């Protein structure tokens, strides 16, 4: 199974996938890693792991559909079985979704449909929930919507900050992600 992963930030979840592949625990090929902007650590660490990388810089395009099309075409050159949004913080349009229908996988640091968006951990803390968690889903053109593939709960502790809670969620998120990729690959 060939995957192309998309990142906007540090790519620490992607690193867990890279590590699982290198350890022989996950039988997939990471064909390429792409980003929507220059200078992400996700691209830097992927290149360091010897993976092909590309940037389709959002700011270089006159409108978002031109960017969507450029991203879709770039991803398609790798002929992936799965496209993984690994902390990719942009919504893609219907044309992108259609091209990779049912094969665009996303993760989110909350128990969807609660707390979608860019601040799922912060919003859950602010609401005062006692349990939150991680979700892996098939992405559609909405904000963290689409069929849920796997979820895991995480307790919120009294002294949690956004950073401490996010780190514990990511432990579950990485496990779910690797399990889901393994299942999709069989
Ligand atoms: C992950 O927790 C991912 O679920 C979240 O961004 C983080 C990326 O971390 N994505 C979203 O919030 C999508 N709405 P990473 O770059 O260190 O892997």
CSV table of C-alpha atoms and ligand atoms in Angstrom, one decimal:
chain,number,residue,atom,x,y,z
A,1,UNK,CA,0.0,0.0,0.0
A,2,UNK,CA,1.4,3.3,-1.1
A,3,UNK,CA,0.6,6.4,0.9
A,4,UNK,CA,1.2,10.1,0.4
A,5,UNK,CA,1.1,12.1,3.7
A,6,UNK,CA,0.2,15.8,4.0
A,7,UNK,CA,1.5,17.9,6.8
A,8,UNK,CA,1.3,21.5,7.9
A,9,UNK,CA,3.4,21.4,11.1
A,10,UNK,CA,5.7,19.2,13.1
A,11,UNK,CA,4.6,15.9,11.7
A,12,UNK,CA,5.2,14.0,15.0
A,13,UNK,CA,2.4,11.6,14.2
A,14,UNK,CA,3.8,11.0,10.8
A,15,UNK,CA,7.2,10.3,12.5
A,16,UNK,CA,5.5,7.5,14.5
A,17,UNK,CA,4.3,6.1,11.1
A,18,UNK,CA,7.8,6.4,9.6
A,19,UNK,CA,9.3,4.7,12.7
A,20,UNK,CA,6.7,1.8,12.5
A,21,UNK,CA,7.6,1.3,8.8
A,22,UNK,CA,11.3,1.4,9.6
A,23,UNK,CA,10.9,-1.1,12.4
A,24,UNK,CA,9.0,-3.5,10.1
A,25,UNK,CA,5.9,-3.2,12.2
A,26,UNK,CA,3.8,-1.5,9.4
A,27,UNK,CA,4.0,-2.8,5.8
A,28,UNK,CA,3.3,0.3,3.8
A,29,UNK,CA,5.3,2.5,1.5
A,30,UNK,CA,5.4,6.2,2.2
A,31,UNK,CA,5.8,7.4,-1.4
A,32,UNK,CA,5.9,11.1,-0.5
A,33,UNK,CA,5.2,13.8,2.1
A,34,UNK,CA,3.8,17.1,1.0
A,35,UNK,CA,3.0,20.4,2.8
A,36,UNK,CA,0.9,23.5,2.1
A,37,UNK,CA,3.7,25.9,3.1
A,38,UNK,CA,7.5,26.1,3.3
A,39,UNK,CA,9.6,25.5,6.4
A,40,UNK,CA,7.6,22.8,8.2
A,41,UNK,CA,9.4,20.4,10.4
A,42,UNK,CA,7.2,17.6,9.0
A,43,UNK,CA,8.9,18.1,5.6
A,44,UNK,CA,12.4,18.4,7.2
A,45,UNK,CA,12.1,15.1,9.1
A,46,UNK,CA,10.6,13.3,6.1
A,47,UNK,CA,13.4,14.4,3.9
A,48,UNK,CA,15.9,13.3,6.6
A,49,UNK,CA,14.2,9.8,6.5
A,50,UNK,CA,14.9,9.7,2.8
A,51,UNK,CA,11.3,10.2,1.7
A,52,UNK,CA,10.4,12.3,-1.4
A,53,UNK,CA,8.9,15.7,-0.3
A,54,UNK,CA,7.0,18.5,-2.0
A,55,UNK,CA,5.4,21.8,-1.1
A,56,UNK,CA,2.3,23.2,-2.9
A,57,UNK,CA,2.4,26.6,-1.2
A,58,UNK,CA,-1.1,27.9,-0.5
A,59,UNK,CA,0.1,31.5,-0.9
A,60,UNK,CA,1.4,31.0,-4.4
A,61,UNK,CA,-2.1,30.5,-5.8
A,62,UNK,CA,-4.6,33.2,-6.8
A,63,UNK,CA,-7.6,31.3,-5.4
A,64,UNK,CA,-8.0,28.2,-3.3
A,65,UNK,CA,-9.4,26.0,-6.1
A,66,UNK,CA,-6.3,26.5,-8.1
A,67,UNK,CA,-4.3,25.4,-5.1
A,68,UNK,CA,-6.6,22.4,-4.5
A,69,UNK,CA,-6.1,21.3,-8.1
A,70,UNK,CA,-2.3,21.7,-8.0
A,71,UNK,CA,-2.2,19.7,-4.7
A,72,UNK,CA,-4.5,17.0,-6.1
A,73,UNK,CA,-2.3,16.7,-9.3
A,74,UNK,CA,0.9,16.6,-7.3
A,75,UNK,CA,-0.4,14.0,-5.0
A,76,UNK,CA,-1.8,11.9,-7.9
A,77,UNK,CA,1.6,11.7,-9.6
A,78,UNK,CA,2.6,9.3,-6.8
A,79,UNK,CA,-0.5,7.1,-7.5
A,80,UNK,CA,-1.2,6.6,-3.8
A,81,UNK,CA,-3.7,4.0,-2.4
A,82,UNK,CA,-4.2,6.2,0.7
A,83,UNK,CA,-3.7,10.0,1.2
A,84,UNK,CA,-3.0,10.8,4.9
A,85,UNK,CA,-3.7,14.1,6.4
A,86,UNK,CA,-1.2,14.1,9.3
A,87,UNK,CA,-1.9,17.4,10.9
A,88,UNK,CA,-2.7,19.0,7.5
A,89,UNK,CA,-4.6,22.1,8.6
A,90,UNK,CA,-6.4,22.9,5.3
A,91,UNK,CA,-9.7,21.9,4.0
A,92,UNK,CA,-9.6,20.4,0.5
A,93,UNK,CA,-12.4,20.8,-2.0
A,94,UNK,CA,-14.8,18.4,-3.6
A,95,UNK,CA,-12.6,17.8,-6.6
A,96,UNK,CA,-9.7,16.6,-4.4
A,97,UNK,CA,-12.1,14.4,-2.3
A,98,UNK,CA,-13.5,12.9,-5.5
A,99,UNK,CA,-10.1,12.1,-6.9
A,100,UNK,CA,-9.2,10.1,-3.7
A,101,UNK,CA,-12.8,9.1,-2.8
A,102,UNK,CA,-12.8,7.1,0.5
A,103,UNK,CA,-9.0,7.0,0.5
A,104,UNK,CA,-8.3,10.3,2.2
A,105,UNK,CA,-7.7,9.6,5.9
A,106,UNK,CA,-7.5,12.2,8.6
A,107,UNK,CA,-6.9,12.2,12.4
A,108,UNK,CA,-8.2,14.6,15.0
A,109,UNK,CA,-7.3,15.2,18.7
A,110,UNK,CA,-10.9,15.0,20.0
A,111,UNK,CA,-13.8,12.6,20.0
A,112,UNK,CA,-15.6,13.8,16.9
A,113,UNK,CA,-18.2,15.0,16.3
A,114,UNK,CA,-17.3,17.1,19.4
A,115,UNK,CA,-14.7,19.8,19.1
A,116,UNK,CA,-13.8,19.8,15.3
A,117,UNK,CA,-11.5,22.4,13.9
A,118,UNK,CA,-7.9,23.6,14.5
A,119,UNK,CA,-8.2,23.8,18.3
A,120,UNK,CA,-9.8,20.5,19.3
A,121,UNK,CA,-7.8,20.1,22.4
A,122,UNK,CA,-8.1,23.7,23.6
A,123,UNK,CA,-11.9,23.7,22.9
A,124,UNK,CA,-12.4,20.5,24.9
A,125,UNK,CA,-10.4,21.8,27.9
A,126,UNK,CA,-12.4,25.1,27.7
A,127,UNK,CA,-15.7,23.3,27.7
A,128,UNK,CA,-14.6,21.3,30.8
A,129,UNK,CA,-15.1,17.8,29.5
A,130,UNK,CA,-13.7,15.0,31.7
A,131,UNK,CA,-13.0,12.6,28.8
A,132,UNK,CA,-11.8,13.5,25.3
A,133,UNK,CA,-9.7,11.5,22.9
A,134,UNK,CA,-8.5,10.8,19.4
A,135,UNK,CA,-10.4,10.1,16.1
A,136,UNK,CA,-9.3,8.6,12.8
A,137,UNK,CA,-11.8,9.1,10.0
A,138,UNK,CA,-12.2,9.1,6.2
A,139,UNK,CA,-12.1,12.8,5.4
A,140,UNK,CA,-14.6,14.6,3.3
A,141,UNK,CA,-14.8,18.2,2.3
A,142,UNK,CA,-16.0,19.4,5.7
A,143,UNK,CA,-14.1,20.4,8.8
A,144,UNK,CA,-13.2,17.1,10.5
A,145,UNK,CA,-16.3,15.4,9.2
A,146,UNK,CA,-16.5,12.0,7.4
A,147,UNK,CA,-17.0,8.4,8.4
A,148,UNK,CA,-15.3,7.5,11.7
A,149,UNK,CA,-12.9,4.6,11.5
A,150,UNK,CA,-11.5,4.5,15.0
A,151,UNK,CA,-11.6,6.4,18.3
A,152,UNK,CA,-9.9,6.1,21.7
A,153,UNK,CA,-10.8,8.0,24.9
A,154,UNK,CA,-8.3,10.0,27.0
A,155,UNK,CA,-9.1,11.2,30.5
A,156,UNK,CA,-8.7,14.9,31.2
A,157,UNK,CA,-6.7,15.5,34.4
A,158,UNK,CA,-7.4,18.4,36.8
A,159,UNK,CA,-4.0,20.0,36.1
A,160,UNK,CA,-3.9,19.4,32.3
A,161,UNK,CA,-2.8,22.2,30.0
A,162,UNK,CA,-3.5,22.1,26.3
A,163,UNK,CA,0.1,20.9,25.7
A,164,UNK,CA,0.0,18.0,28.3
A,165,UNK,CA,-3.4,16.9,27.2
A,166,UNK,CA,-2.5,17.0,23.5
A,167,UNK,CA,0.6,14.9,24.2
A,168,UNK,CA,-1.4,12.2,25.9
A,169,UNK,CA,-4.0,12.3,23.1
A,170,UNK,CA,-1.2,12.0,20.5
A,171,UNK,CA,-0.1,8.7,22.1
A,172,UNK,CA,-3.5,7.3,21.4
A,173,UNK,CA,-3.8,9.0,18.0
A,174,UNK,CA,-0.5,7.5,16.8
A,175,UNK,CA,-1.6,4.0,18.0
A,176,UNK,CA,-5.0,4.3,16.2
A,177,UNK,CA,-3.4,5.7,13.1
A,178,UNK,CA,-0.8,2.9,12.8
A,179,UNK,CA,-3.5,0.3,13.5
A,180,UNK,CA,-5.9,1.8,10.9
A,181,UNK,CA,-3.1,2.0,8.2
A,182,UNK,CA,-2.3,-1.7,9.0
A,183,UNK,CA,-5.9,-2.7,8.6
A,184,UNK,CA,-6.3,-0.7,5.4
A,185,UNK,CA,-3.2,-2.4,4.0
A,186,UNK,CA,-4.5,-5.9,4.4
B,1,LIG,C1,-2.5,16.1,15.5
B,1,LIG,O1,-3.0,16.0,16.9
B,1,LIG,C2,-3.7,16.1,14.6
B,1,LIG,O2,-4.8,15.3,15.1
B,1,LIG,C3,-4.1,17.6,14.6
B,1,LIG,O3,-2.9,18.2,14.5
B,1,LIG,C4,-1.9,17.5,15.2
B,1,LIG,C5,-0.7,17.4,14.4
B,1,LIG,O4,0.4,17.0,15.1
B,1,LIG,N1,-5.0,17.8,13.5
B,1,LIG,C6,-6.1,18.6,13.7
B,1,LIG,O5,-6.4,19.2,14.7
B,1,LIG,C7,-7.1,18.6,12.5
B,1,LIG,N2,-8.3,19.3,12.8
B,1,LIG,P1,1.8,16.6,14.4
B,1,LIG,O6,2.1,17.6,13.3
B,1,LIG,O7,2.8,16.8,15.5
B,1,LIG,O8,1.6,15.2,14.0
